[in-house]
Coordinates of C-alpha atoms in Angstrom, one line a residue:
Q11 CA 175.4 -40.5 -1.4
R12 CA 176.1 -41.9 1.6
D13 CA 171.5 -41.8 1.5
W14 CA 171.6 -44.1 -1.5
I15 CA 174.2 -46.5 -0.7
Q16 CA 171.7 -46.4 2.4
E17 CA 168.7 -46.2 0.5
N18 CA 169.8 -49.7 -1.7
R19 CA 171.0 -51.2 1.3
E20 CA 167.5 -51.3 2.8
Q21 CA 165.8 -52.3 -0.3
R22 CA 167.9 -55.4 -0.8
L23 CA 167.1 -56.0 2.4
K24 CA 163.7 -55.9 2.0
I25 CA 164.1 -58.3 -0.8
Q26 CA 165.9 -60.7 0.8
R27 CA 163.8 -60.7 3.2
D28 CA 160.4 -61.0 1.2
A29 CA 162.3 -63.8 -0.3
H30 CA 163.1 -65.6 2.7
T31 CA 159.7 -65.4 4.1
Q32 CA 157.8 -66.7 1.2
S33 CA 160.3 -69.7 1.3
R34 CA 160.2 -70.4 4.9
A35 CA 156.0 -70.1 4.0
Q36 CA 156.1 -72.4 1.7
H37 CA 158.5 -75.4 3.8
R38 CA 156.2 -75.0 6.3
Q39 CA 153.1 -75.8 3.7
R40 CA 155.0 -78.7 2.3
L41 CA 155.7 -79.9 6.2
S42 CA 152.2 -79.9 6.7
F43 CA 151.5 -82.1 3.7
I44 CA 153.9 -84.6 4.4
E45 CA 152.3 -84.7 7.7
A46 CA 149.8 -85.8 6.9
Q47 CA 151.3 -88.8 4.9
L48 CA 153.3 -89.7 7.8
G49 CA 150.8 -88.0 10.7
S50 CA 151.6 -86.5 13.7
P51 CA 154.0 -87.2 16.4
T52 CA 152.2 -86.9 20.1
W53 CA 153.9 -87.5 23.4
D54 CA 152.1 -89.9 26.2
L55 CA 151.1 -87.1 29.2
E56 CA 151.2 -90.2 31.6
D57 CA 154.8 -90.7 30.7
P58 CA 156.6 -87.4 29.3
R59 CA 160.2 -89.1 29.2
A60 CA 159.3 -92.4 26.7
P61 CA 161.5 -92.6 24.4
E62 CA 159.6 -92.8 21.4
P63 CA 157.0 -90.2 20.2
L64 CA 152.8 -92.2 19.7
W65 CA 152.0 -91.0 15.6
V66 CA 148.3 -90.3 15.1
G67 CA 147.0 -90.9 11.8
G68 CA 149.1 -90.9 8.6
I69 CA 147.1 -91.6 4.6
R70 CA 150.1 -93.5 3.5
F71 CA 151.3 -95.0 7.3
Q72 CA 147.8 -95.9 7.1
E73 CA 147.3 -97.4 3.4
L74 CA 150.5 -99.5 3.9
T75 CA 149.6 -101.3 6.9
N76 CA 146.1 -101.8 5.2
E77 CA 148.0 -103.6 2.9
R78 CA 150.3 -105.8 4.5
H79 CA 147.1 -106.8 7.0
R80 CA 145.2 -108.1 3.6
L81 CA 149.1 -109.5 2.0
T82 CA 149.3 -111.5 5.7
E83 CA 145.6 -112.4 5.3
K84 CA 146.3 -113.9 1.3
I85 CA 149.3 -115.4 2.3
R86 CA 147.8 -117.5 5.0
V87 CA 144.7 -118.6 2.9
L88 CA 147.5 -119.3 -0.2
E89 CA 148.8 -122.1 2.1
T90 CA 146.2 -123.5 3.9
A91 CA 144.9 -124.4 0.8
R92 CA 148.8 -125.1 -0.6
P93 CA 147.9 -129.1 0.6
S94 CA 144.5 -129.8 -1.1
Y95 CA 144.9 -129.0 -4.9
S96 CA 145.2 -132.9 -7.0
D97 CA 145.5 -130.6 -10.3
P98 CA 149.5 -130.0 -10.9
I99 CA 148.1 -126.8 -12.7
K100 CA 145.8 -125.3 -10.3
A101 CA 148.6 -126.0 -7.5
W102 CA 151.4 -124.5 -9.1
A103 CA 149.3 -121.2 -9.8
N104 CA 148.7 -121.4 -6.6
H105 CA 152.4 -121.2 -6.3
L106 CA 153.2 -118.6 -8.5
E107 CA 150.5 -117.0 -7.1
L108 CA 151.9 -117.2 -3.3
L109 CA 155.2 -116.7 -4.0
T110 CA 153.8 -112.5 -5.6
S111 CA 151.9 -112.4 -2.6
K112 CA 155.6 -112.8 -0.6
E113 CA 157.4 -110.2 -3.2
S114 CA 154.3 -108.1 -2.8
L115 CA 153.9 -108.2 1.4
S116 CA 158.4 -107.9 1.6
S117 CA 158.0 -104.7 -0.9
V118 CA 155.2 -103.6 1.8
E119 CA 157.3 -103.7 4.5
T120 CA 160.3 -101.9 3.0
D121 CA 158.0 -99.3 2.4
L122 CA 156.9 -99.5 5.8
R123 CA 160.6 -98.9 7.1
H124 CA 161.9 -96.0 5.2
L125 CA 157.9 -94.9 6.8
E126 CA 159.5 -94.9 9.7
T127 CA 162.6 -93.5 8.9
Q128 CA 161.5 -90.6 7.6
R129 CA 158.9 -90.4 10.6
E130 CA 161.6 -89.8 12.7
A131 CA 163.3 -87.0 10.0
H132 CA 159.6 -84.7 9.6
R133 CA 159.7 -84.6 13.5
Q134 CA 163.5 -83.6 14.0
Q135 CA 161.9 -80.8 10.9
R136 CA 159.3 -79.4 12.7
E137 CA 161.1 -79.5 16.2
L138 CA 163.5 -77.4 14.2
A139 CA 160.9 -75.3 12.1
D140 CA 158.5 -75.0 15.8
A141 CA 162.2 -73.4 17.3
E142 CA 162.8 -71.3 14.5
D143 CA 159.2 -69.8 15.4
L144 CA 160.5 -69.4 19.1
S145 CA 163.5 -68.0 18.2
D146 CA 164.5 -63.8 19.0
R147 CA 166.4 -64.3 15.3
K148 CA 163.9 -65.1 13.7
C149 CA 162.8 -61.5 11.8
F150 CA 166.0 -62.4 9.8
P151 CA 168.3 -60.0 11.4
V152 CA 171.7 -58.8 10.3
L153 CA 174.9 -59.4 12.4
K154 CA 178.1 -57.3 11.6
G155 CA 181.2 -59.1 12.1
D156 CA 184.9 -57.6 11.4
C157 CA 184.8 -59.2 7.5
G158 CA 181.4 -58.1 6.6
E159 CA 177.5 -58.2 7.3
Y160 CA 175.6 -61.8 7.6
M161 CA 172.1 -62.2 7.6
L162 CA 170.7 -64.7 9.4
T163 CA 168.1 -66.9 7.2
S164 CA 166.8 -70.7 8.1
L165 CA 167.7 -72.9 11.4
M166 CA 169.8 -75.6 10.3
F167 CA 170.6 -77.1 14.2
K168 CA 169.0 -76.0 17.6
G169 CA 171.0 -77.2 20.5
D170 CA 171.4 -76.6 24.7
S171 CA 174.4 -74.2 23.8
S172 CA 174.8 -73.5 19.9
E173 CA 172.4 -73.2 16.8
I174 CA 173.7 -73.4 13.1
W175 CA 172.4 -70.5 11.3
K176 CA 172.0 -70.4 7.2
C177 CA 173.1 -67.2 6.6
Y178 CA 173.2 -64.4 3.7
E179 CA 176.6 -62.9 3.4
W180 CA 176.4 -59.4 1.9
L181 CA 179.5 -58.4 0.6
G182 CA 180.3 -61.7 -0.9
C183 CA 176.8 -62.4 -2.1
K184 CA 176.7 -65.7 -1.1
D185 CA 174.7 -68.1 1.4
A186 CA 177.3 -68.8 4.3
Y187 CA 176.9 -70.7 8.0
A188 CA 176.7 -69.0 11.2
L189 CA 177.3 -70.4 14.5
L190 CA 176.7 -69.1 17.5
Q191 CA 177.3 -70.6 20.8
H192 CA 176.2 -69.4 24.7
T193 CA 179.9 -68.6 25.9
D194 CA 182.5 -66.6 24.8
S195 CA 184.6 -69.3 24.3
N196 CA 188.3 -68.9 22.2
G197 CA 187.8 -72.8 20.0
D198 CA 186.9 -70.9 17.2
K199 CA 190.0 -68.0 17.4
L200 CA 192.5 -70.7 17.6
T201 CA 191.1 -72.8 15.0
L202 CA 190.7 -69.2 12.6
Q203 CA 195.1 -68.8 13.7
I204 CA 195.7 -72.7 12.3
Q205 CA 193.7 -72.4 9.7
K206 CA 195.8 -69.2 8.7
A207 CA 199.3 -70.9 9.3
H208 CA 198.5 -74.0 8.1
G209 CA 196.2 -73.2 4.8
A210 CA 193.5 -75.7 3.7
I211 CA 193.7 -79.3 4.4
G212 CA 192.2 -81.6 3.3
N213 CA 188.2 -81.2 3.3
L214 CA 188.2 -78.5 6.1
A215 CA 185.6 -75.8 5.5
Q216 CA 187.9 -72.5 6.2
I217 CA 186.3 -69.4 8.5
V218 CA 186.1 -66.5 7.2
D219 CA 185.1 -64.3 10.2
V220 CA 184.8 -64.6 14.1
F221 CA 183.3 -62.3 16.1
A222 CA 180.9 -61.5 19.2
L223 CA 177.4 -60.3 20.4
E224 CA 177.1 -58.2 23.0
D225 CA 175.1 -60.6 24.4
G226 CA 178.3 -63.0 25.3
I227 CA 177.8 -65.6 22.5
T228 CA 180.2 -65.9 20.2
V229 CA 179.5 -66.0 16.4
S230 CA 181.8 -67.3 14.1
I231 CA 180.7 -67.7 9.9
W232 CA 181.9 -70.5 7.6
D233 CA 182.3 -71.0 4.1
V234 CA 180.9 -74.3 3.6
Q235 CA 179.8 -75.9 -0.2
G236 CA 177.2 -78.6 -0.6
T237 CA 174.0 -79.8 1.0
P238 CA 173.9 -80.7 4.2
V239 CA 174.8 -84.5 5.1
R240 CA 171.4 -84.8 7.8
D241 CA 168.9 -83.2 5.4
Y242 CA 170.6 -85.2 2.3
F243 CA 170.3 -88.4 4.0
Q244 CA 167.4 -88.1 6.2
W245 CA 164.1 -88.8 3.2
R246 CA 166.4 -91.5 1.9
M247 CA 168.1 -94.9 3.1
A248 CA 171.9 -94.5 2.9
E249 CA 173.3 -97.6 0.6
E250 CA 176.7 -98.2 2.1
S251 CA 178.8 -97.1 -1.0
S252 CA 177.7 -93.6 -0.1
I253 CA 178.5 -93.9 3.9
Q254 CA 182.5 -95.7 2.6
I255 CA 182.8 -92.2 0.6
I256 CA 181.8 -90.1 3.7
I257 CA 183.8 -91.7 5.7
L258 CA 186.6 -92.4 3.8
Q259 CA 187.1 -88.7 3.3
I260 CA 186.6 -87.7 6.8
L261 CA 189.3 -90.2 8.3
D262 CA 191.9 -88.7 5.5
T263 CA 191.8 -84.8 6.2
M264 CA 192.0 -87.0 9.9
K265 CA 195.2 -88.3 8.9
K266 CA 196.3 -84.9 7.2
L267 CA 195.6 -83.6 10.1
Q268 CA 197.8 -86.4 12.2
D269 CA 200.9 -85.6 9.7
R270 CA 201.0 -82.0 11.0
R271 CA 200.6 -83.1 15.2
L272 CA 196.9 -81.6 14.9
S273 CA 193.2 -83.0 16.0
I274 CA 190.2 -82.3 15.0
I275 CA 187.0 -82.0 17.9
G276 CA 183.5 -81.2 17.8
L277 CA 182.5 -83.4 14.4
S278 CA 179.2 -84.3 14.4
V279 CA 176.5 -85.3 11.2
E280 CA 175.3 -81.4 10.8
S281 CA 179.6 -81.0 10.2
L282 CA 179.1 -82.8 7.1
F283 CA 177.8 -81.2 3.7
I284 CA 178.4 -83.4 0.5
N285 CA 178.0 -82.4 -3.2
E286 CA 175.6 -84.4 -4.3
K287 CA 177.9 -84.5 -8.3
T288 CA 181.2 -85.5 -7.0
G289 CA 180.5 -87.0 -3.3
E290 CA 183.4 -84.7 -2.7
L291 CA 183.1 -83.4 1.5
S292 CA 183.1 -80.7 3.3
I293 CA 183.5 -80.6 6.7
A294 CA 182.7 -77.7 9.2
F295 CA 181.4 -76.5 12.9
Y296 CA 185.2 -78.0 14.4
E297 CA 188.2 -76.9 16.7
L298 CA 191.5 -77.1 15.5
R299 CA 193.4 -78.5 18.4
R300 CA 197.5 -79.5 19.0
T301 CA 198.0 -82.8 19.7
G302 CA 198.5 -83.8 23.3
E303 CA 196.8 -80.3 24.5
V304 CA 194.7 -80.6 27.0
K305 CA 191.1 -79.7 26.8
K306 CA 188.7 -79.0 29.6
M307 CA 185.0 -79.7 28.1
D308 CA 183.0 -76.3 28.7
R309 CA 179.2 -76.9 29.3
N310 CA 177.8 -73.9 27.8
S311 CA 179.5 -74.5 24.4
R312 CA 179.1 -76.8 21.9
D313 CA 181.4 -79.5 23.1
F314 CA 178.4 -80.1 25.5
D315 CA 175.8 -80.5 22.3
T316 CA 177.9 -82.9 20.2
A317 CA 179.3 -84.7 23.7
W318 CA 177.4 -87.7 21.4
Y319 CA 180.6 -88.0 19.4
F320 CA 183.0 -88.1 22.4
P321 CA 184.7 -90.8 23.7
A322 CA 184.4 -91.2 27.0
E323 CA 188.1 -90.4 28.6
A324 CA 187.5 -86.9 26.3
L325 CA 184.7 -86.0 29.3
E326 CA 187.7 -86.8 31.9
Q327 CA 189.3 -83.9 33.4
P328 CA 192.0 -83.4 32.5
A329 CA 191.7 -84.5 29.8
R330 CA 194.4 -84.4 26.2
V331 CA 193.8 -84.0 22.6
S332 CA 194.5 -87.2 20.7
P333 CA 193.5 -88.4 17.2
K334 CA 191.6 -91.5 18.8
W335 CA 188.9 -88.7 19.9
G336 CA 188.0 -88.1 15.7
S337 CA 188.0 -91.7 14.9
F338 CA 185.5 -91.9 17.8
A339 CA 183.5 -89.7 16.0
T340 CA 183.6 -91.1 12.9
G341 CA 183.0 -94.2 14.3
V342 CA 179.5 -92.5 15.8
I343 CA 179.1 -91.1 12.7
W344 CA 179.2 -94.0 10.4
Y345 CA 176.6 -95.5 13.6
R346 CA 174.2 -92.9 12.3
L347 CA 174.2 -92.9 8.6
A348 CA 174.2 -97.0 8.8
F349 CA 171.3 -97.4 11.7
G350 CA 169.5 -94.3 11.9
T351 CA 170.7 -94.1 15.3
M352 CA 173.2 -92.6 17.7
P353 CA 174.7 -96.0 19.8
Y354 CA 173.3 -95.3 22.8
P355 CA 170.1 -95.7 24.9
R356 CA 167.3 -93.6 23.3
I357 CA 166.1 -92.7 26.7
L358 CA 169.9 -91.0 27.6
T359 CA 169.6 -87.0 28.2
E360 CA 172.5 -85.5 27.0
E361 CA 172.9 -84.0 30.2
A362 CA 173.6 -87.1 31.6
F363 CA 175.6 -88.3 28.9
F364 CA 178.2 -85.4 29.7
H365 CA 178.6 -86.3 32.9
A366 CA 178.2 -90.3 32.7
P367 CA 178.4 -91.7 29.1
P368 CA 177.7 -95.1 29.2
P369 CA 179.0 -98.0 26.7
V370 CA 178.2 -97.7 23.6
Q371 CA 176.0 -100.0 21.7
T372 CA 177.4 -102.2 18.7
A373 CA 174.7 -104.5 18.8
A374 CA 173.2 -103.9 15.9
L375 CA 176.3 -105.3 13.7
D376 CA 176.0 -108.2 12.7
P377 CA 179.0 -109.9 11.1
A378 CA 177.7 -112.7 9.3
Q379 CA 176.5 -109.5 7.0
S380 CA 178.3 -109.6 3.6
H381 CA 180.4 -106.1 4.3
S382 CA 181.0 -107.3 7.7
V383 CA 184.7 -106.0 7.0
G384 CA 183.0 -102.6 7.8
N385 CA 181.6 -103.8 10.8
I386 CA 185.0 -105.2 12.1
L387 CA 185.9 -101.5 11.2
L388 CA 183.8 -99.1 12.6
K389 CA 183.6 -101.5 15.7
Q390 CA 187.5 -100.4 16.1
L391 CA 186.7 -97.3 15.5
L392 CA 183.8 -97.5 18.7
A393 CA 186.3 -99.9 21.4
D394 CA 188.0 -98.3 23.8
P395 CA 191.4 -96.4 22.8
S396 CA 193.7 -99.2 23.4
V397 CA 191.9 -100.8 20.1
R398 CA 191.1 -98.1 18.5
P399 CA 192.8 -97.1 15.1
E400 CA 194.3 -94.0 14.8
P401 CA 193.1 -92.0 11.5
L402 CA 196.4 -93.5 10.0
H403 CA 195.8 -97.1 10.2
A404 CA 192.4 -96.5 9.9
C405 CA 192.9 -95.4 6.3
S406 CA 194.8 -98.1 5.1
H407 CA 191.9 -100.3 6.5
E408 CA 191.1 -103.2 3.9
Y409 CA 187.8 -102.1 4.0
F410 CA 188.8 -99.2 2.0
K411 CA 191.6 -101.3 -0.6
A412 CA 189.2 -100.2 -3.9
F413 CA 190.5 -96.4 -2.8
Q414 CA 194.1 -96.2 -4.0
S415 CA 194.6 -92.4 -2.8
M416 CA 192.6 -89.8 -2.6
P417 CA 193.8 -87.5 -5.8
E418 CA 192.4 -90.6 -7.5
F419 CA 189.3 -91.0 -5.9
K420 CA 188.3 -86.6 -6.5
K421 CA 189.5 -87.3 -10.4
E422 CA 187.0 -89.6 -10.8
E423 CA 184.4 -88.6 -9.4
P424 CA 182.4 -91.2 -7.6
K425 CA 178.7 -90.6 -7.5
L426 CA 176.7 -91.0 -4.3
S427 CA 174.1 -93.5 -4.9
V428 CA 171.1 -94.3 -2.5
S429 CA 167.8 -96.2 -2.3
Q430 CA 165.0 -95.2 -4.1
E431 CA 161.9 -94.4 -1.5

C-alpha cells in the first residue's frame, strides 16, 4: 500500500509539473508577443545608473507615434489655411475637420500614455520571468511544512531579502502563496500566534503554515483568494472609484486592528489581492504587532524589500510600532495605483532608502482636480506623524462618505471599474 501511495504521488507530481511547465512556456510566448508590440528595454551602457531604460522597436508604439506625427502636421496645415477661406461652407468644413483631427490626436496621445504604462508592466514581468529562470527553485520543488506539502509553481515577487511564490497545496488540492524570507526572523510566527488569538480580522488573509528550510530560509504559507492587485491593474489605468474601494477596505481593516491595539506592518502593492466580481480585498504577507511594541528593522527580512512603504520614523532605531505606519503605507499604495510610480525619486536605491529615506514627493497631487477631496486625504496619509491621521479617523473622512459601513458595502457587491486599453 505504501508503494502504491508513493507511485500515485509521483504520478500526480509529474502531471502537475507538466501542466505548470506548459503554462510557463505559454507565458514566455505571450511576453515575446507583447515585446514585439511594445519594444524591448535596453539600458544605456555609458550610464548604468540611468533611472529609465531605452526602448527599441515596438510595432504598436511606432504606429501610434507615426499617427501622432501625421495628425499634428494635419492640424498645423488646417489651422494655417483657416483664415484664407471666404466661403462659409468651406470654412465650416475646415473647422469640423480640425475638431475631428484634434479629437483623434487626443485619443492617440492617450493610447501612447497607456502604452508607456504597459511598457513598465512588461519590463517588470520580463525581469520576473528572467529571475524565475535563474532561480534554484525553478524546477517546481516540493517544500515539506508542518501542516502539509507545497509545490512552488511560479515566482510572483523577487526582492533582495524575500521571494513570493505561487504554490500548490497537496493536502487541500488548491493554490496558495509562499513567502520565503532569507532570515530566521520570528515575525511570521508572532503573526500566526496573534491570528490564532484574535481570529479573522477584516480583510486579512490567514497564515496556514510556518516552517524553516535547511538553508535557514523561513517559509510562511498564505491562504489567499483573488487576483493580485498588481497584475489586475498592470495593463489598465486604475480609475478613482476602483482605488477608493481598495483604500477604504485597507483602512477599515486597520481600524479593526486598532480597536484591538494591534498594528499592521509590511504592507505593499504585492500584498493585495482583489475579487474581480465583488471588489472584496484580501491582504497578505504582513506582520501583526502590538501597538507600542519596539520593532527592530531587519536588513535580511522582508522589511528591506518593503522599506518604501515605511515612514521615516519607522526606520529610526529603536522605533515603536504605531497605527500611523499603516496609514503611511496606505498612502504609498494609493499613490502607486493612481500615478503608476512611487512618491520618491526613481533613481533612489532600496539600500539608500533603507538608511536615509527622503521626503515624499506630492507634486502630482493637483488640488484643482475634480477629486481634490481624495488628494487632500492622500497628502495627509503621506505627511509627517504629527499631521498624519490614524486609520480610525481616516475611515471617517468625507472622501468615503458614500460608504456608510463596510457590511453594507460588501452586501452591495460593488464592481471594480477600469478604463479600456
